[in-house]
Tab-separated table of C-alpha atoms in Angstrom:
chain	number	residue	atom	x	y	z
A	27	GLU	CA	60.653	83.566	-14.736
A	28	THR	CA	61.937	85.904	-12.052
A	29	GLY	CA	60.926	83.884	-8.987
A	30	VAL	CA	58.176	86.375	-8.196
A	31	THR	CA	54.893	85.737	-9.984
A	32	GLN	CA	52.174	88.340	-10.343
A	33	THR	CA	48.655	87.865	-11.627
A	34	PRO	CA	46.942	89.125	-13.616
A	35	ARG	CA	49.434	90.684	-16.074
A	36	HIS	CA	46.827	93.103	-17.347
A	37	LEU	CA	43.650	94.389	-15.712
A	38	VAL	CA	41.009	96.812	-16.918
A	39	MET	CA	38.459	97.806	-14.329
A	40	GLY	CA	35.710	100.322	-13.881
A	41	MET	CA	35.739	102.829	-11.067
A	42	THR	CA	33.052	100.945	-9.153
A	43	ASN	CA	34.677	97.508	-9.410
A	44	LYS	CA	36.502	95.548	-6.757
A	45	LYS	CA	39.497	93.492	-7.815
A	46	SER	CA	42.626	92.009	-6.270
A	47	LEU	CA	46.193	91.699	-7.455
A	48	LYS	CA	48.132	88.633	-6.405
A	49	CYS	CA	51.830	88.120	-5.838
A	50	GLU	CA	53.618	84.884	-4.991
A	51	GLN	CA	57.271	84.126	-4.337
A	52	HIS	CA	58.996	80.810	-3.722
A	53	LEU	CA	62.445	82.215	-3.040
A	54	GLY	CA	62.267	81.785	0.713
A	55	HIS	CA	62.330	85.541	1.165
A	56	ASN	CA	60.978	87.169	4.293
A	57	ALA	CA	60.051	90.609	2.970
A	58	MET	CA	57.530	91.538	0.292
A	59	TYR	CA	56.630	94.892	-1.236
A	60	TRP	CA	54.107	96.645	-3.453
A	61	TYR	CA	55.362	99.418	-5.722
A	62	LYS	CA	53.514	101.704	-8.133
A	63	GLN	CA	55.253	102.721	-11.357
A	64	SER	CA	53.768	105.574	-13.359
A	65	ALA	CA	55.185	107.096	-16.509
A	66	LYS	CA	57.940	109.651	-15.896
A	67	LYS	CA	57.816	109.070	-12.121
A	68	PRO	CA	60.085	107.132	-9.748
A	69	LEU	CA	59.038	103.774	-8.404
A	70	GLU	CA	56.813	104.585	-5.445
A	71	LEU	CA	56.726	102.297	-2.418
A	72	MET	CA	53.164	101.551	-1.320
A	73	PHE	CA	53.457	98.826	1.291
A	74	VAL	CA	56.054	96.517	2.795
A	75	TYR	CA	55.741	93.450	4.989
A	76	SER	CA	58.838	92.062	6.648
A	77	LEU	CA	60.083	90.709	9.934
A	78	GLU	CA	61.875	94.011	10.546
A	79	GLU	CA	59.181	96.479	9.643
A	80	ARG	CA	55.673	96.909	8.353
A	81	VAL	CA	55.501	100.153	6.450
A	82	GLU	CA	52.528	101.817	4.938
A	83	ASN	CA	53.091	104.862	2.799
A	84	ASN	CA	50.711	107.383	4.337
A	85	SER	CA	50.122	108.976	0.978
A	86	VAL	CA	48.522	105.791	-0.409
A	87	PRO	CA	44.726	106.195	-0.562
A	88	SER	CA	42.554	103.819	1.431
A	89	ARG	CA	41.082	102.452	-1.797
A	90	PHE	CA	44.254	100.324	-1.888
A	91	SER	CA	44.316	97.637	0.799
A	92	PRO	CA	47.196	95.157	1.240
A	93	GLU	CA	47.001	91.674	2.654
A	94	CYS	CA	49.914	89.392	3.509
A	95	PRO	CA	48.607	86.026	4.759
A	96	ASN	CA	52.091	84.438	4.876
A	97	SER	CA	55.647	85.149	3.818
A	98	SER	CA	55.068	83.774	0.296
A	99	HIS	CA	51.895	85.588	-0.700
A	100	LEU	CA	50.889	89.212	-0.997
A	101	PHE	CA	47.656	90.731	-2.230
A	102	LEU	CA	46.585	94.225	-3.165
A	103	HIS	CA	42.831	94.728	-2.916
A	104	LEU	CA	41.422	97.488	-5.084
A	105	HIS	CA	38.064	99.241	-4.792
A	106	THR	CA	36.508	102.405	-6.202
A	107	LEU	CA	39.677	103.361	-8.028
A	108	GLN	CA	40.216	106.554	-10.003
A	109	PRO	CA	41.615	106.930	-13.532
A	110	GLU	CA	44.838	108.388	-12.096
A	111	ASP	CA	45.436	105.033	-10.413
A	112	SER	CA	46.192	103.534	-13.819
A	113	ALA	CA	49.821	102.379	-13.630
A	114	LEU	CA	52.106	99.377	-13.467
A	115	TYR	CA	51.922	97.713	-10.043
A	116	LEU	CA	55.052	95.810	-9.147
A	117	CYS	CA	55.514	93.260	-6.419
A	118	ALA	CA	58.993	92.561	-5.060
A	119	SER	CA	60.601	90.386	-2.445
A	120	SER	CA	63.938	90.266	-0.648
A	121	GLN	CA	65.653	88.059	1.884
A	122	THR	CA	65.053	90.696	4.536
A	123	ALA	CA	64.136	94.376	4.480
A	124	ALA	CA	67.799	95.115	5.241
A	125	THR	CA	69.088	93.112	2.273
A	126	GLY	CA	71.911	94.589	0.267
A	127	GLY	CA	74.024	92.397	-1.916
A	128	SER	CA	71.218	90.424	-3.507
A	129	GLY	CA	68.811	93.307	-3.958
A	130	TYR	CA	65.115	92.919	-4.540
A	131	THR	CA	63.532	90.434	-6.928
A	132	PHE	CA	60.662	92.023	-8.817
A	133	GLY	CA	57.698	90.445	-10.516
A	134	SER	CA	56.716	91.428	-14.058
A	135	GLY	CA	53.922	93.592	-12.765
A	136	THR	CA	50.211	94.103	-13.353
A	137	ARG	CA	49.331	96.779	-15.895
A	138	LEU	CA	46.189	98.357	-14.435
A	139	THR	CA	43.862	100.569	-16.436
A	140	VAL	CA	40.954	102.249	-14.671
A	141	VAL	CA	38.140	103.345	-16.969
B	27	GLY	CA	63.435	112.508	0.549
B	28	GLN	CA	66.792	111.493	-0.779
B	29	ASN	CA	66.807	113.937	-3.759
B	30	ILE	CA	68.067	111.334	-6.192
B	31	ASP	CA	69.071	112.762	-9.542
B	32	GLN	CA	69.801	110.852	-12.757
B	33	PRO	CA	69.817	111.991	-16.389
B	34	THR	CA	66.505	111.308	-18.077
B	35	GLU	CA	67.882	109.864	-21.275
B	36	MET	CA	71.211	108.893	-22.822
B	37	THR	CA	72.203	107.506	-26.193
B	38	ALA	CA	75.303	105.522	-27.119
B	39	THR	CA	76.726	103.434	-29.914
B	40	GLU	CA	76.995	99.669	-29.943
B	41	GLY	CA	80.438	98.586	-28.740
B	42	ALA	CA	81.088	101.838	-26.888
B	43	ILE	CA	81.276	102.626	-23.148
B	44	VAL	CA	78.627	104.649	-21.327
B	45	GLN	CA	78.551	106.062	-17.790
B	46	ILE	CA	75.236	106.733	-16.080
B	47	ASN	CA	75.504	109.055	-13.099
B	48	CYS	CA	73.398	109.226	-9.957
B	49	THR	CA	73.674	111.904	-7.287
B	50	TYR	CA	71.843	111.889	-3.988
B	51	GLN	CA	71.473	113.673	-0.668
B	52	THR	CA	71.015	111.684	2.542
B	53	SER	CA	71.695	112.072	6.246
B	54	GLY	CA	71.958	108.346	6.992
B	55	PHE	CA	73.340	106.696	3.849
B	56	ASN	CA	73.300	102.911	4.014
B	57	GLY	CA	73.652	101.607	0.478
B	58	LEU	CA	72.960	102.294	-3.186
B	59	PHE	CA	71.395	99.924	-5.716
B	60	TRP	CA	71.321	99.851	-9.509
B	61	TYR	CA	68.571	98.067	-11.434
B	62	GLN	CA	67.949	97.477	-15.131
B	63	GLN	CA	64.413	97.532	-16.507
B	64	HIS	CA	63.517	96.650	-20.093
B	65	ALA	CA	60.265	98.046	-21.391
B	66	GLY	CA	57.310	96.049	-20.107
B	67	GLU	CA	59.469	93.865	-17.896
B	68	ALA	CA	60.450	93.573	-14.236
B	69	PRO	CA	63.411	95.562	-12.898
B	70	THR	CA	66.411	93.277	-12.385
B	71	PHE	CA	69.108	93.797	-9.778
B	72	LEU	CA	72.520	94.843	-11.118
B	73	SER	CA	74.640	96.001	-8.191
B	74	TYR	CA	74.835	97.176	-4.606
B	75	ASN	CA	77.446	99.558	-3.180
B	76	VAL	CA	77.767	100.500	0.464
B	77	LEU	CA	81.495	101.284	0.647
B	78	ASP	CA	83.472	103.668	-1.539
B	79	GLY	CA	85.051	102.290	-4.653
B	80	LEU	CA	84.391	100.337	-7.792
B	81	GLU	CA	82.519	97.021	-7.987
B	82	GLU	CA	82.953	95.135	-11.252
B	83	LYS	CA	80.619	92.483	-12.631
B	84	GLY	CA	81.487	91.506	-16.178
B	85	ARG	CA	80.616	94.335	-18.569
B	86	PHE	CA	78.938	96.330	-15.802
B	87	SER	CA	80.693	98.224	-13.011
B	88	SER	CA	79.307	100.471	-10.282
B	89	PHE	CA	81.188	103.167	-8.413
B	90	LEU	CA	80.371	104.951	-5.174
B	91	SER	CA	81.727	108.053	-3.434
B	92	ARG	CA	79.863	108.597	-0.168
B	93	SER	CA	81.562	111.914	0.564
B	94	LYS	CA	80.368	113.296	-2.784
B	95	GLY	CA	76.925	111.670	-2.723
B	96	TYR	CA	77.711	110.231	-6.132
B	97	SER	CA	77.541	106.930	-7.953
B	98	TYR	CA	77.856	105.824	-11.517
B	99	LEU	CA	77.049	102.710	-13.500
B	100	LEU	CA	79.565	101.942	-16.230
B	101	LEU	CA	78.540	99.762	-19.145
B	102	LYS	CA	81.304	98.496	-21.437
B	103	GLU	CA	81.127	96.896	-24.885
B	104	LEU	CA	77.568	98.048	-25.299
B	105	GLN	CA	75.112	95.710	-26.947
B	106	MET	CA	71.714	96.483	-28.445
B	107	LYS	CA	70.090	94.502	-25.632
B	108	ASP	CA	71.474	97.022	-23.129
B	109	SER	CA	68.812	99.484	-24.306
B	110	ALA	CA	66.717	99.799	-21.148
B	111	SER	CA	65.951	102.040	-18.201
B	112	TYR	CA	68.558	102.091	-15.414
B	113	LEU	CA	67.269	102.834	-11.938
B	114	CYS	CA	69.347	104.168	-9.049
B	115	ALA	CA	67.963	103.541	-5.544
B	116	VAL	CA	69.358	104.832	-2.247
B	117	ARG	CA	68.854	103.560	1.301
B	118	ASP	CA	68.748	106.301	3.911
B	119	MET	CA	68.463	105.087	7.493
B	120	ALA	CA	67.811	108.577	8.876
B	121	GLY	CA	64.087	107.816	8.958
B	122	GLY	CA	64.610	104.412	10.549
B	123	SER	CA	63.601	102.441	7.460
B	124	TYR	CA	65.652	100.024	5.370
B	125	ILE	CA	63.542	100.662	2.297
B	126	PRO	CA	65.479	102.403	-0.514
B	127	THR	CA	64.068	105.286	-2.531
B	128	PHE	CA	64.242	105.086	-6.322
B	129	GLY	CA	65.273	107.772	-8.767
B	130	ARG	CA	63.294	108.430	-11.952
B	131	GLY	CA	65.593	106.226	-13.995
B	132	THR	CA	67.766	106.840	-17.039
B	133	SER	CA	66.530	105.587	-20.384
B	134	LEU	CA	69.522	104.321	-22.384
B	135	ILE	CA	69.207	103.925	-26.135
B	136	VAL	CA	71.939	101.932	-27.872
B	137	HIS	CA	72.101	102.363	-31.635
B	138	PRO	CA	74.144	100.493	-34.245
């Protein structure tokens, strides 16, 4: 248990489906993130919500839509995805966006396969 | 970007010492992180360096030279469970963001 819980662990969806990924943290952190991890590529930041900044990676397609209703929950809404969107989606949290010594706490990720 | 460079793969023997290097280019350096990620699992935080020098945590140590744009992660007394991917991440404040950029990671294989 890492303190950051992601559901579901695995998801297979068709290109016309709509699904949502959920992330929850009970660490009292004030910043939460979505990352995409593809084989042979660096972790890619998609979205961040924090008191200091709200960043959206402009290269993320609009078929990915984040929602952060409070500091403990983060969602990633998916619709009309493409096969190249198949990847491991990681949620993370940190005390603040400027955190250093304690780093980020990651969830175990959702393995997404788009068919 | 931060042009973060790490070796793709390294192998080492159980009980030995291994050094994983990370080089980077930034204009507003503000910290470097190391993470460990076992296959199919979440990355876990190992260390954070913002000042030059060596930080030691048990079998793991991390070194930083800001003038050289260079860091390394040193793993001593290697164990089979140390087989994992090691991710270097750099925070560059030049763009006004605290969010670090990750390298591609180094896959370490420890064999008996």
